mmCIF file of C-alpha atoms in Angstrom:
data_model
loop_
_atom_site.group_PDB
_atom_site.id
_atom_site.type_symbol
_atom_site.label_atom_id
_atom_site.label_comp_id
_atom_site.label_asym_id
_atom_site.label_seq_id
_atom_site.Cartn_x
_atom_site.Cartn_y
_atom_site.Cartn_z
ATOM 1 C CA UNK C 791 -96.249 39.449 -117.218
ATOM 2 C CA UNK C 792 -95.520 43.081 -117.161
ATOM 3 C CA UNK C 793 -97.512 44.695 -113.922
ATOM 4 C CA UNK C 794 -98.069 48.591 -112.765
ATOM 5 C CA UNK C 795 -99.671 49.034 -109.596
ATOM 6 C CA UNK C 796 -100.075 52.540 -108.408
ATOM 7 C CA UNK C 797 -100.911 53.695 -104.620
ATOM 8 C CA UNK C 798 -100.726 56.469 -102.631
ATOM 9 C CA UNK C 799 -103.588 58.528 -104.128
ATOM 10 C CA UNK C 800 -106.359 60.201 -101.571
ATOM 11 C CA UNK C 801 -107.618 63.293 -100.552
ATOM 12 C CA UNK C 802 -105.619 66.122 -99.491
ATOM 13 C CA UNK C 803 -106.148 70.077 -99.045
ATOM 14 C CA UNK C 804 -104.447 72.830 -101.608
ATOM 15 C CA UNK C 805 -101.079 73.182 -100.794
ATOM 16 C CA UNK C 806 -100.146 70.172 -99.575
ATOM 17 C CA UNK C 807 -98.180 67.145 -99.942
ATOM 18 C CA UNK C 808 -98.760 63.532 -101.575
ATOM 19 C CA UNK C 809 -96.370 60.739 -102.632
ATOM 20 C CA UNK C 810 -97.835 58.393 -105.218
ATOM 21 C CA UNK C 811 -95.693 54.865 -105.648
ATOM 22 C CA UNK C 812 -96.140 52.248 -109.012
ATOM 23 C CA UNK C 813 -94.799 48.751 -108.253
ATOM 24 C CA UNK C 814 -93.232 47.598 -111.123
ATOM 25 C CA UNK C 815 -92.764 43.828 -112.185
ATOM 26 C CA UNK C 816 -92.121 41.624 -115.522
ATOM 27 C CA UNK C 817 -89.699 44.083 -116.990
ATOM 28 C CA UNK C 818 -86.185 44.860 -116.890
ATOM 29 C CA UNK C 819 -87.293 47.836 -114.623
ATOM 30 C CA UNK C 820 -83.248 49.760 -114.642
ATOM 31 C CA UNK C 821 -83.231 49.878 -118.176
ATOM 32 C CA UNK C 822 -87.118 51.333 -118.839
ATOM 33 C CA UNK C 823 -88.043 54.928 -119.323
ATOM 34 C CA UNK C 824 -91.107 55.599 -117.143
ATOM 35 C CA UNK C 825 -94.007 58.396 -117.415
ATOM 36 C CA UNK C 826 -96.456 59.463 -114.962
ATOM 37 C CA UNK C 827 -100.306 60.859 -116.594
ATOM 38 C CA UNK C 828 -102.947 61.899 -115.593
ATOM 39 C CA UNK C 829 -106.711 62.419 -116.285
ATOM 40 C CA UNK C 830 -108.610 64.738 -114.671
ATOM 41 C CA UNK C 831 -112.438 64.284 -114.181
ATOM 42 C CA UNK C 832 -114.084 64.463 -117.876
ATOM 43 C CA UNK C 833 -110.493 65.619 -118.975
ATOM 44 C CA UNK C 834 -107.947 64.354 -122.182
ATOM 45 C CA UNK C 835 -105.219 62.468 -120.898
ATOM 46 C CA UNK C 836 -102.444 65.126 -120.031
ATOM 47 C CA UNK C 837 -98.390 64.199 -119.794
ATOM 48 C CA UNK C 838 -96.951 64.773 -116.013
ATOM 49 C CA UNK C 839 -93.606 63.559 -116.567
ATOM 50 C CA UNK C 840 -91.210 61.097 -117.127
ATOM 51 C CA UNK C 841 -87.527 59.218 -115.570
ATOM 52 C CA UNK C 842 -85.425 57.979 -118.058
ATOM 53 C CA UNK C 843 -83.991 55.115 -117.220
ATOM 54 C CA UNK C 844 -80.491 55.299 -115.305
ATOM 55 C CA UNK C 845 -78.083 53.819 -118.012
ATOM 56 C CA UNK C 846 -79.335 57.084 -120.254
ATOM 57 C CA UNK C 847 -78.529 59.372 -117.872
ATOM 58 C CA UNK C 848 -81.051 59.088 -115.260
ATOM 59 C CA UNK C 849 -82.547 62.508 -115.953
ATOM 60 C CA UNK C 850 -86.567 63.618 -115.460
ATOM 61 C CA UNK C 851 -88.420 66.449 -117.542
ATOM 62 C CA UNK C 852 -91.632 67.428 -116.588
ATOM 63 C CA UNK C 853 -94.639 69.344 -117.996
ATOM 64 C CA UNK C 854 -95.040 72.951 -117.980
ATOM 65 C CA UNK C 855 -98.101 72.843 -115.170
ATOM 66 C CA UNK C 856 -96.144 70.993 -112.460
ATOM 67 C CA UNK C 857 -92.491 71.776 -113.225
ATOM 68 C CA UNK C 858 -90.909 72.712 -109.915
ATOM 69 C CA UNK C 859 -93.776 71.478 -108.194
ATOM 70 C CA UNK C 860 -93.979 67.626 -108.657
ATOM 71 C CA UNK C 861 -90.654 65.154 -108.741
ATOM 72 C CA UNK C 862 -90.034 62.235 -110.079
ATOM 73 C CA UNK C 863 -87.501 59.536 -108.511
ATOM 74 C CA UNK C 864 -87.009 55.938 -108.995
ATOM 75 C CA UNK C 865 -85.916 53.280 -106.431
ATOM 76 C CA UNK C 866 -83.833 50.972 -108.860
ATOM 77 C CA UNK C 867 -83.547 48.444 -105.740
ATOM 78 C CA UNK C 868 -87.112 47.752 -105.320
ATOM 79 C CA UNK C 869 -88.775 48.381 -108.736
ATOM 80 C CA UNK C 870 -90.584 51.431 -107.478
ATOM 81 C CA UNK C 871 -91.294 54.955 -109.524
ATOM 82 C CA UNK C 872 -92.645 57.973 -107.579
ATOM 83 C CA UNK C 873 -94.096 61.165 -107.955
ATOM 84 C CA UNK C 874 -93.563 63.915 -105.142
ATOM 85 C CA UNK C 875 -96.149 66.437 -105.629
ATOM 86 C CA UNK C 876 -95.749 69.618 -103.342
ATOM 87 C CA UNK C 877 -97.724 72.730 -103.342
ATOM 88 C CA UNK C 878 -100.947 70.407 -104.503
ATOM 89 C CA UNK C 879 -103.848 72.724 -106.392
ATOM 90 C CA UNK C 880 -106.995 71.966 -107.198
ATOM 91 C CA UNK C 881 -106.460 71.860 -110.758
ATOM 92 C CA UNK C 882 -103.757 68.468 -109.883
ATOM 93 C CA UNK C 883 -107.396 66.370 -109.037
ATOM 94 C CA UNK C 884 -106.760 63.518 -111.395
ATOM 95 C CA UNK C 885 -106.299 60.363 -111.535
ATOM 96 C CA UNK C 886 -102.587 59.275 -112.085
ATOM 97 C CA UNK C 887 -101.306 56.811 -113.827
ATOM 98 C CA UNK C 888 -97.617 55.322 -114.119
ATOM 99 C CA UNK C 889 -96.579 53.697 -117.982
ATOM 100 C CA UNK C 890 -94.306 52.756 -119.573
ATOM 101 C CA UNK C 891 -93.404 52.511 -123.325
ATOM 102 C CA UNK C 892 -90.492 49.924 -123.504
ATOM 103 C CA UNK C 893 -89.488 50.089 -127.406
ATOM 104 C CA UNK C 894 -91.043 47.244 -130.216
ATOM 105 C CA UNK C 895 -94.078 46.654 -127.463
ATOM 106 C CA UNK C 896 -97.230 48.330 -126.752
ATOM 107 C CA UNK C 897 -96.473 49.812 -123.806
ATOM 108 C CA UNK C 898 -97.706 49.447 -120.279
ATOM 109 C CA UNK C 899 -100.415 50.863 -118.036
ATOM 110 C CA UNK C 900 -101.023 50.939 -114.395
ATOM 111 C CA UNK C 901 -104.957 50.934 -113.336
ATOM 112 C CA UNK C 902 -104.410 54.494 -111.513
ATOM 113 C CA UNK C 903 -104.908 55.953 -108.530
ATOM 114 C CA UNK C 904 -107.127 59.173 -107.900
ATOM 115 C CA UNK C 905 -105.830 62.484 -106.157
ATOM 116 C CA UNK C 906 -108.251 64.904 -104.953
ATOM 117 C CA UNK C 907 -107.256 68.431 -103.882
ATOM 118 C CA UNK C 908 -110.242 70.015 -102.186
ATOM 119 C CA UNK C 909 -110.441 71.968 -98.930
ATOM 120 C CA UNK N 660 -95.544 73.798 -128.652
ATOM 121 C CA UNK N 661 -96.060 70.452 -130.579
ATOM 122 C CA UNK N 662 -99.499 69.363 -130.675
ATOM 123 C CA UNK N 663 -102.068 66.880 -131.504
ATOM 124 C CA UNK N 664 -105.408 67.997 -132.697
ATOM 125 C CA UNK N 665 -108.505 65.142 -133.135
ATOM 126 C CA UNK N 666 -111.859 65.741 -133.820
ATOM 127 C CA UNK N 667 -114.013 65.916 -130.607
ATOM 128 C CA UNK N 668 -116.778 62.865 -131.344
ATOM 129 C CA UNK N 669 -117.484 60.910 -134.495
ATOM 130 C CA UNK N 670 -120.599 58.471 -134.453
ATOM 131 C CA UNK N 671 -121.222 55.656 -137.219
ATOM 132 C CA UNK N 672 -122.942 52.539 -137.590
ATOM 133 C CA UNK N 673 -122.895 49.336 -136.445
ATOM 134 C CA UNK N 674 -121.263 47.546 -139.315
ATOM 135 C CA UNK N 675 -119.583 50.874 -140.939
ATOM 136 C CA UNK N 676 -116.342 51.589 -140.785
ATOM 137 C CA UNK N 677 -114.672 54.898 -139.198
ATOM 138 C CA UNK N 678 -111.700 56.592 -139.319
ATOM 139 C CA UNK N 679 -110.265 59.176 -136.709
ATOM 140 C CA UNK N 680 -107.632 62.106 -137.711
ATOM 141 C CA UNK N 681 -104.947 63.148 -135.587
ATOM 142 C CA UNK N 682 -102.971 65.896 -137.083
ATOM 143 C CA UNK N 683 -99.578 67.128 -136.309
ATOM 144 C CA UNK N 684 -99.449 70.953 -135.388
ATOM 145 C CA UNK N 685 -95.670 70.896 -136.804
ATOM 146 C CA UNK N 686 -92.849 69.045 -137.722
ATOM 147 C CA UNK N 687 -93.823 65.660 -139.258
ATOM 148 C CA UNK N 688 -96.181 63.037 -137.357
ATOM 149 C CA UNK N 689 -93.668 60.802 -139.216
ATOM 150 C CA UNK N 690 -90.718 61.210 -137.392
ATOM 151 C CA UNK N 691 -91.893 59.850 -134.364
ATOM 152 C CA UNK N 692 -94.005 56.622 -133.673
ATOM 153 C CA UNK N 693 -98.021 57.444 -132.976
ATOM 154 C CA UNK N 694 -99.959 55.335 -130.728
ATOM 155 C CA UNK N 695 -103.673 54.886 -130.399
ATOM 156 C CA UNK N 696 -105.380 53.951 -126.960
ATOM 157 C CA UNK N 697 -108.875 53.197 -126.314
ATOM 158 C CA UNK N 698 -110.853 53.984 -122.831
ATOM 159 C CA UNK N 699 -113.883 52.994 -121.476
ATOM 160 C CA UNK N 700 -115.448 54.712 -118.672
ATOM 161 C CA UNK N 701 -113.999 54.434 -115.416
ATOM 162 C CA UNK N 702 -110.680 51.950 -117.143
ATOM 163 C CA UNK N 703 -107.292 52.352 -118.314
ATOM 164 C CA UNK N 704 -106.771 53.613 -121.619
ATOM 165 C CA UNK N 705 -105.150 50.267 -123.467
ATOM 166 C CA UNK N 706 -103.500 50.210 -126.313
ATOM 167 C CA UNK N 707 -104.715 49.238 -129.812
ATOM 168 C CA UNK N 708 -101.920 50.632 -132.568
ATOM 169 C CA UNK N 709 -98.569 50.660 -131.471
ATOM 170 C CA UNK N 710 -95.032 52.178 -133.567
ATOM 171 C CA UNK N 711 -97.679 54.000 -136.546
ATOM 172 C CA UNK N 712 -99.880 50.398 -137.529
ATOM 173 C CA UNK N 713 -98.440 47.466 -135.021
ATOM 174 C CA UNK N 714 -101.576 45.435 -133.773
ATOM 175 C CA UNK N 715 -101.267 44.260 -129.872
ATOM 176 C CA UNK N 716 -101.582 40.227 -129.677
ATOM 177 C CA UNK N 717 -105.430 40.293 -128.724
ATOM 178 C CA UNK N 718 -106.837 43.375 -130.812
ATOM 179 C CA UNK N 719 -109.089 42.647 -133.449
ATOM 180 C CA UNK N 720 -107.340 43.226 -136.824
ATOM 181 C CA UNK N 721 -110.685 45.715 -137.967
ATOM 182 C CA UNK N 722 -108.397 48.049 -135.862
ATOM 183 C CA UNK N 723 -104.859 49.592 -138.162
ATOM 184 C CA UNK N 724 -102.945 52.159 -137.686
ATOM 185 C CA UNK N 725 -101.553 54.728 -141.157
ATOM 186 C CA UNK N 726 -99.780 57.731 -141.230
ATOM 187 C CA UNK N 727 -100.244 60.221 -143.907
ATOM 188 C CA UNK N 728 -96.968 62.635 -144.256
ATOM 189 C CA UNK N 729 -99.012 64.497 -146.963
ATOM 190 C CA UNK N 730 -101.347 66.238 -144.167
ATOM 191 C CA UNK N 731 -98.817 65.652 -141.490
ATOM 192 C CA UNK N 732 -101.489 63.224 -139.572
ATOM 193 C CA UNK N 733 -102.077 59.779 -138.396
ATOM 194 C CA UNK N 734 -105.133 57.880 -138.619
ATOM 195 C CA UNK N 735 -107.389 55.237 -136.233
ATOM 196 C CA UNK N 736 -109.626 53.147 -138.850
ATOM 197 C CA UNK N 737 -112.038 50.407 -137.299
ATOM 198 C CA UNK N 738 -113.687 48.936 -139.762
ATOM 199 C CA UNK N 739 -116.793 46.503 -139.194
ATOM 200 C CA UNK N 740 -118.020 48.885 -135.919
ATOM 201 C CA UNK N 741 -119.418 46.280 -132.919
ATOM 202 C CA UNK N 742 -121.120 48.758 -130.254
ATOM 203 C CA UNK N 743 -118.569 47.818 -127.487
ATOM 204 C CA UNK N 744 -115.930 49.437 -129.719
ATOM 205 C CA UNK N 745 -118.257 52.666 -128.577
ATOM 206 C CA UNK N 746 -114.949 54.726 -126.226
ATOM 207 C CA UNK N 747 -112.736 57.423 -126.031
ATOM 208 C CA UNK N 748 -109.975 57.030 -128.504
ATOM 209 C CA UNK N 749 -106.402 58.898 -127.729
ATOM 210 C CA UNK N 750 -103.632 59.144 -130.138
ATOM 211 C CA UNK N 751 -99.971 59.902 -128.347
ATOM 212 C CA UNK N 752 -96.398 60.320 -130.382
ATOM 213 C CA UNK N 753 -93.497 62.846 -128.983
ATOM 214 C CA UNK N 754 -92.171 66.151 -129.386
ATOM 215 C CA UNK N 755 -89.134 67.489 -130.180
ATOM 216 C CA UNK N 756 -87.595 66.954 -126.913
ATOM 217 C CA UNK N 757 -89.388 63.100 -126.854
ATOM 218 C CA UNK N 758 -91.902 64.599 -124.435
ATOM 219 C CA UNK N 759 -94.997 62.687 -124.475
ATOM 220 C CA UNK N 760 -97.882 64.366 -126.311
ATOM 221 C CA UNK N 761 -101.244 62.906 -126.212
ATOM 222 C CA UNK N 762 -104.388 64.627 -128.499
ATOM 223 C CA UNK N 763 -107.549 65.588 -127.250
ATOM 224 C CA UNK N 764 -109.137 62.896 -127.385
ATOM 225 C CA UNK N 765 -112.410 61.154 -130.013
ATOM 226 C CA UNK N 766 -115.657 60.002 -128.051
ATOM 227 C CA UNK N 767 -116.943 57.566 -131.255
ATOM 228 C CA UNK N 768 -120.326 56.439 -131.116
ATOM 229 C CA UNK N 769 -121.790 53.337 -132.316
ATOM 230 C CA UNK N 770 -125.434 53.695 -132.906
#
């Protein structure tokens, strides 16, 4: 059974620091492209970014509104994706979600986990 | 930028049957697979059309999935409305660069 489980959410002030995690299990984790989303209070869902998977190249892209801000890595060894998210605004209160599409299924979905930027 | 435009709310019947719109800003919604997700208030968006029209084990077939290349859209009918299919319903396909895209987003009502 495919599982997401995201942590690492909670409150922090503007300009700082948070590392969200997603435990991955039930998929060939190496070989899966990965996305991070998130939904802000009353908001669309909204693309952060994604980590292809390394035997394509390893590489990340990320949306316009957190490109050089947030990063994404991926611990290969322990089934693990992150999200590094640096100079934190108010506008990044969300809650995040990791997926992942893996081809001829219908994709995958963590449960979340809620960042709020507030002083 | 590519986009994905839905109508904000539609409302129908119990019994009726609905269809959502989400149209392709440019390009062709056909050259990449569409998905449709619904969420319920404080859940997960899950998945109900997969690849354009593929059904998840588990969803009710009064859910498919089309794609219309005519008016460059894709379309969410549920046919035979029950109230608890009342939800936000997101369609998602890619851009150009296979960046995610997700549309606005349909609240459908069910009264």
């Amino acid at each position: 059974e495919v599982q997401l489980v995201e942590s690492g959410g909670g409150l922090v002030k503007p300009g700082g620091s948070l590392r969200l995690s997603c435990a991955a299990s039930g998929f060939s984790f190496n070989n899966a492209w990965m996305n991070w989303v998130r939904q802000a209070p009353g908001k669309a869902l909204e693309w952060v970014g994604r980590s292809k998977s390394k035997s394509e190249g390893g590489t990340t892209d990320y949306a316009a509104p957190v490109k050089g801000r947030f990063t994404i890595s991926r611990g290969d060894s322990k089934n693990t994706l992150f999200l590094q998210m640096n100079s934190l605004k108010t506008e990044d209160t969300a809650v995040y979600y990791c997926t992942t599409p893996l081809t001829g299924t219908p994709g995958y979905w963590g449960r979340g986990t809620l960042v709020t930027v507030s002083s | 930028n590519f986009m994905l435009t839905q109508p904000h709310s539609v409302s129908e019947s119990p019994g009726k049957t609905v269809t959502i719109s989400c149209t392709g800003s440019s390009g062709s919604v056909a050259s990449n697979y569409v998905q449709w997700y619904q969420q319920r208030p404080g859940s997960a968006p899950t998945t109900v059309i997969y690849e354009d029209k593929q059904r998840p084990s588990g969803v009710p077939d009064r859910f498919s999935g089309s794609i219309d290349s005519s008016s460059n859209s894709a379309s969410l009918t549920i046919s035979g409305l029950k109230t608890e299919d009342e939800a936000d319903y997101y369609c998602q396909s890619y851009d150009s660069s296979n960046h995610v895209v997700f549309g606005g987003g349909t609240k459908l009502t069910v009264l």
